[in-house]
Amino acid sequence: GRMNLAQLNFGSYKEYGDLTNRFYNPRLAGGAMLDIGVYALSLMRLFMASQPTEVVSLANLASTGVDQTSGIVCRNITRRYGTDSSTALAVKGISFEVPRGTLTTILGPSGCGKTTTLRMIAGLESPTSGEITFEGASILDKPAHLMPDVGMGRTFQNVALFPNLTVLENLKAGAHLRKDKDGIEKDIKWVYELFPRLEERNWQLAGTLSGGEQQMLAVGRALMSRPRLLMLDEPSLGLAPLVVRDIF
């Protein structure tokens, strides 16, 4: 797998490049999709030497028959908050691509616009200016609740599960737009293979899980929509290294 890096420095585009030769995980060559943490942690160690960093990861999943080679393409996207006379600039004219079959990580200090960028891609916020396309088509007019239909899945910086539903019910909620019952059951078993802890606790209310287990469930639920693009917002935030290793 090829890896690209985009680093934001308080809203401005700073660096974009191919780090394939520097960070290579042979598991990705076999099509593994959840090695995001391996790259994120490696990159975090690299940049921690100069400044504290937080990690937002975007993972473009394996091909599902879509012909376009481009996944997400952001062109000169800007996000401002406030009125014309008094605005706060969160993201300033950044451009980057997440080609299909690659992993892209956005790095930067707190407040530099990483989550805002992810929210714009996910349809939770609209850019003040600029263009965002997915597989060749604009997604600026797509509301967030339709993004699973488009082929995108995501997790949140603060884990957003249904706390009063069980693990199994949360996984099924991730497939709420799907009609293929056999496929849903097959994918539940697949998620259990990725995260055996979830199968052990499939009866347990999500709100009573540990932090690491909740993060596993958040990733598993996102995968249940069969996304072609998976976006993870700080998936290792606040977790012990051993828990991060279990997840990724």
Short mmCIF file of C-alpha atoms in Angstrom, two decimals:
data_model
loop_
_atom_site.label_atom_id
_atom_site.label_comp_id
_atom_site.label_asym_id
_atom_site.label_seq_id
_atom_site.Cartn_x
_atom_site.Cartn_y
_atom_site.Cartn_z
CA GLY A 1 0.00 0.00 0.00
CA ARG A 2 1.07 3.58 -0.67
CA MET A 3 0.90 6.19 2.00
CA ASN A 4 0.46 9.93 1.60
CA LEU A 5 0.93 12.52 4.28
CA ALA A 6 -0.82 15.87 4.56
CA GLN A 7 0.13 18.01 7.53
CA LEU A 8 -1.94 21.03 8.55
CA ASN A 9 -0.38 23.94 10.42
CA PHE A 10 -3.19 25.95 12.05
CA GLY A 11 -5.47 25.84 9.04
CA SER A 12 -2.85 26.13 6.31
CA TYR A 13 -1.60 23.43 4.00
CA LYS A 14 1.97 22.64 4.99
CA GLU A 15 3.28 19.43 3.46
CA TYR A 16 2.10 16.61 1.22
CA GLY A 17 4.20 13.69 0.10
CA ASP A 18 4.63 9.97 -0.44
CA LEU A 19 6.08 8.13 2.57
CA THR A 20 5.91 4.63 1.08
CA ASN A 21 9.60 3.90 1.46
CA ARG A 22 9.77 5.28 4.97
CA PHE A 23 6.82 3.44 6.49
CA TYR A 24 5.86 0.14 4.93
CA ASN A 25 3.74 -2.55 6.51
CA PRO A 26 3.62 -5.77 4.47
CA ARG A 27 0.19 -6.62 5.90
CA LEU A 28 -1.30 -3.75 3.91
CA ALA A 29 -0.05 -5.31 0.67
CA GLY A 30 -2.38 -8.23 1.44
CA GLY A 31 -5.40 -5.96 1.60
CA ALA A 32 -5.65 -5.40 5.36
CA MET A 33 -7.75 -2.33 6.10
CA LEU A 34 -7.27 -1.69 9.78
CA ASP A 35 -3.53 -1.09 10.03
CA ILE A 36 -4.20 2.61 10.33
CA GLY A 37 -2.86 2.71 13.87
CA VAL A 38 0.50 1.26 12.82
CA TYR A 39 1.07 4.13 10.41
CA ALA A 40 -0.43 6.74 12.70
CA LEU A 41 1.76 5.72 15.63
CA SER A 42 4.88 5.60 13.45
CA LEU A 43 4.17 9.06 12.11
CA MET A 44 3.35 10.36 15.55
CA ARG A 45 6.75 9.22 16.83
CA LEU A 46 8.39 10.99 13.90
CA PHE A 47 6.75 14.34 14.60
CA MET A 48 6.69 14.14 18.40
CA ALA A 49 10.41 14.97 18.29
CA SER A 50 9.54 18.49 17.14
CA GLN A 51 6.02 19.18 18.38
CA PRO A 52 3.02 17.42 19.98
CA THR A 53 0.68 15.95 17.39
CA GLU A 54 -2.76 14.44 17.18
CA VAL A 55 -3.70 12.06 14.43
CA VAL A 56 -6.65 11.99 12.05
CA SER A 57 -6.55 9.01 9.73
CA LEU A 58 -8.32 8.43 6.42
CA ALA A 59 -8.15 4.91 5.03
CA ASN A 60 -9.33 4.21 1.51
CA LEU A 61 -10.64 0.66 1.46
CA ALA A 62 -10.02 -2.06 -1.08
CA SER A 63 -11.71 -1.89 -4.47
CA THR A 64 -15.38 -2.82 -4.57
CA GLY A 65 -15.80 -2.64 -8.31
CA VAL A 66 -15.72 1.14 -8.72
CA ASP A 67 -13.76 2.09 -11.84
CA GLN A 68 -12.56 5.52 -10.77
CA THR A 69 -8.99 5.60 -9.44
CA SER A 70 -9.59 8.71 -7.35
CA GLY A 71 -11.19 8.47 -3.94
CA ILE A 72 -11.51 11.76 -2.07
CA VAL A 73 -10.19 14.88 -3.81
CA CYS A 74 -10.21 18.19 -1.90
CA ARG A 75 -9.40 21.34 -3.85
CA ASN A 76 -8.72 24.66 -2.08
CA ILE A 77 -11.22 24.02 0.69
CA THR A 78 -11.66 26.78 3.27
CA ARG A 79 -13.84 26.88 6.35
CA ARG A 80 -14.71 30.09 8.19
CA TYR A 81 -16.98 30.59 11.20
CA GLY A 82 -18.83 33.76 12.05
CA THR A 83 -20.11 36.80 10.17
CA ASP A 84 -18.36 38.59 7.33
CA SER A 85 -17.16 41.30 9.68
CA SER A 86 -15.84 38.90 12.30
CA THR A 87 -14.76 35.46 11.13
CA ALA A 88 -12.59 32.72 12.55
CA LEU A 89 -10.56 30.85 9.94
CA ALA A 90 -10.45 27.11 10.73
CA VAL A 91 -9.15 25.72 7.44
CA LYS A 92 -7.40 27.82 4.78
CA GLY A 93 -7.32 26.67 1.17
CA ILE A 94 -5.98 23.14 1.56
CA SER A 95 -5.82 20.59 -1.26
CA PHE A 96 -5.09 16.86 -1.11
CA GLU A 97 -6.16 13.50 -2.53
CA VAL A 98 -6.85 10.08 -1.05
CA PRO A 99 -6.49 7.72 -4.04
CA ARG A 100 -8.28 4.39 -3.93
CA GLY A 101 -6.34 1.66 -2.15
CA THR A 102 -4.16 4.05 -0.14
CA LEU A 103 -3.86 5.33 3.40
CA THR A 104 -3.62 9.04 4.18
CA THR A 105 -2.92 10.55 7.58
CA ILE A 106 -3.39 14.19 8.49
CA LEU A 107 -1.10 15.34 11.29
CA GLY A 108 -0.98 18.59 13.22
CA PRO A 109 -1.31 20.22 16.64
CA SER A 110 -4.62 20.71 18.38
CA GLY A 111 -6.83 23.30 16.70
CA CYS A 112 -5.15 23.20 13.31
CA GLY A 113 -8.27 22.05 11.44
CA LYS A 114 -7.95 18.26 11.21
CA THR A 115 -11.40 17.38 12.55
CA THR A 116 -12.99 20.28 10.67
CA THR A 117 -11.54 18.88 7.44
CA LEU A 118 -12.95 15.46 8.25
CA ARG A 119 -16.37 16.96 9.07
CA MET A 120 -16.47 18.74 5.72
CA ILE A 121 -15.70 15.51 3.86
CA ALA A 122 -18.35 13.67 5.88
CA GLY A 123 -21.05 16.23 5.12
CA LEU A 124 -21.38 17.51 8.69
CA GLU A 125 -20.14 20.95 7.66
CA SER A 126 -19.99 22.77 4.34
CA PRO A 127 -16.78 24.43 3.20
CA THR A 128 -16.94 28.20 2.82
CA SER A 129 -15.24 27.73 -0.53
CA GLY A 130 -13.57 24.94 -2.48
CA GLU A 131 -14.60 21.58 -3.92
CA ILE A 132 -14.77 18.04 -2.54
CA THR A 133 -15.33 15.05 -4.81
CA PHE A 134 -15.56 11.33 -4.12
CA GLU A 135 -14.92 8.89 -6.97
CA GLY A 136 -15.24 11.70 -9.48
CA ALA A 137 -18.55 13.20 -8.26
CA SER A 138 -19.10 16.25 -6.07
CA ILE A 139 -20.39 15.48 -2.57
CA LEU A 140 -20.92 19.06 -1.43
CA ASP A 141 -24.70 18.68 -1.62
CA LYS A 142 -24.78 15.34 0.22
CA PRO A 143 -26.04 15.42 3.83
CA ALA A 144 -24.16 13.38 6.40
CA HIS A 145 -26.89 10.76 6.86
CA LEU A 146 -26.61 9.77 3.17
CA MET A 147 -22.83 9.33 3.16
CA PRO A 148 -23.05 5.56 3.87
CA ASP A 149 -25.05 5.26 0.63
CA VAL A 150 -22.29 7.15 -1.17
CA GLY A 151 -19.75 4.64 0.17
CA MET A 152 -18.21 6.45 3.12
CA GLY A 153 -17.96 5.44 6.78
CA ARG A 154 -16.43 7.21 9.75
CA THR A 155 -15.76 7.19 13.46
CA PHE A 156 -15.76 10.25 15.70
CA GLN A 157 -13.16 11.97 17.85
CA ASN A 158 -15.43 11.32 20.83
CA VAL A 159 -16.77 7.80 20.45
CA ALA A 160 -20.46 8.10 19.53
CA LEU A 161 -22.15 4.77 20.17
CA PHE A 162 -25.72 4.00 21.21
CA PRO A 163 -24.96 3.42 24.92
CA ASN A 164 -28.28 1.74 25.75
CA LEU A 165 -28.04 -0.76 22.89
CA THR A 166 -26.00 -3.93 22.99
CA VAL A 167 -22.82 -4.51 21.01
CA LEU A 168 -24.73 -6.59 18.47
CA GLU A 169 -27.47 -3.98 18.14
CA ASN A 170 -24.87 -1.25 17.53
CA LEU A 171 -23.29 -3.33 14.77
CA LYS A 172 -26.68 -3.88 13.13
CA ALA A 173 -27.34 -0.14 13.36
CA GLY A 174 -24.27 0.39 11.20
CA ALA A 175 -25.99 -1.59 8.45
CA HIS A 176 -29.35 0.19 8.69
CA LEU A 177 -29.32 1.18 5.01
CA ARG A 178 -28.61 -2.35 3.81
CA LYS A 179 -31.27 -4.88 2.79
CA ASP A 180 -29.10 -8.00 2.34
CA LYS A 181 -29.75 -9.93 5.56
CA ASP A 182 -27.34 -12.74 4.70
CA GLY A 183 -24.61 -10.24 3.89
CA ILE A 184 -25.20 -8.41 7.16
CA GLU A 185 -24.85 -11.61 9.18
CA LYS A 186 -21.68 -12.48 7.27
CA ASP A 187 -20.19 -9.06 7.97
CA ILE A 188 -21.05 -9.30 11.67
CA LYS A 189 -19.04 -12.52 11.81
CA TRP A 190 -16.22 -10.77 9.94
CA VAL A 191 -16.17 -7.93 12.49
CA TYR A 192 -16.08 -10.52 15.26
CA GLU A 193 -13.04 -12.08 13.58
CA LEU A 194 -11.34 -8.68 13.52
CA PHE A 195 -12.31 -7.95 17.14
CA PRO A 196 -12.94 -11.20 19.08
CA ARG A 197 -13.63 -9.15 22.22
CA LEU A 198 -16.84 -7.87 20.63
CA GLU A 199 -18.18 -11.37 20.10
CA GLU A 200 -17.44 -12.20 23.73
CA ARG A 201 -19.46 -9.16 24.79
CA ASN A 202 -22.13 -9.03 22.07
CA TRP A 203 -24.86 -9.06 24.74
CA GLN A 204 -23.37 -6.17 26.75
CA LEU A 205 -24.64 -2.58 26.61
CA ALA A 206 -22.22 -0.40 24.65
CA GLY A 207 -22.17 2.23 27.39
CA THR A 208 -20.66 -0.25 29.86
CA LEU A 209 -17.71 -1.25 27.65
CA SER A 210 -14.17 -0.11 28.34
CA GLY A 211 -12.68 2.70 26.24
CA GLY A 212 -10.77 0.29 24.04
CA GLU A 213 -13.79 -1.93 23.52
CA GLN A 214 -15.91 1.07 22.58
CA GLN A 215 -13.33 2.10 19.99
CA MET A 216 -13.36 -1.43 18.55
CA LEU A 217 -17.15 -1.26 18.35
CA ALA A 218 -17.04 2.16 16.69
CA VAL A 219 -14.72 0.86 13.97
CA GLY A 220 -16.77 -2.32 13.58
CA ARG A 221 -20.01 -0.38 13.26
CA ALA A 222 -18.46 1.87 10.59
CA LEU A 223 -17.38 -1.21 8.64
CA MET A 224 -20.91 -2.63 8.68
CA SER A 225 -21.99 -0.17 6.00
CA ARG A 226 -19.34 -1.68 3.68
CA PRO A 227 -17.66 1.67 3.04
CA ARG A 228 -15.18 2.23 0.22
CA LEU A 229 -13.68 5.06 2.26
CA LEU A 230 -13.22 4.71 6.02
CA MET A 231 -12.42 7.84 8.03
CA LEU A 232 -11.10 7.51 11.57
CA ASP A 233 -10.83 10.59 13.77
CA GLU A 234 -8.14 10.10 16.44
CA PRO A 235 -8.82 6.36 16.83
CA SER A 236 -6.11 5.91 19.48
CA LEU A 237 -6.88 9.01 21.58
CA GLY A 238 -6.64 8.30 25.31
CA LEU A 239 -6.00 4.58 24.90
CA ALA A 240 -3.16 2.59 26.41
CA PRO A 241 -0.56 1.28 23.91
CA LEU A 242 -1.61 -2.33 24.47
CA VAL A 243 -5.25 -1.44 23.76
CA VAL A 244 -4.22 0.38 20.59
CA ARG A 245 -2.36 -2.75 19.51
CA ASP A 246 -5.51 -4.84 20.09
CA ILE A 247 -7.57 -2.48 17.94
CA PHE A 248 -5.16 -2.13 15.04
#
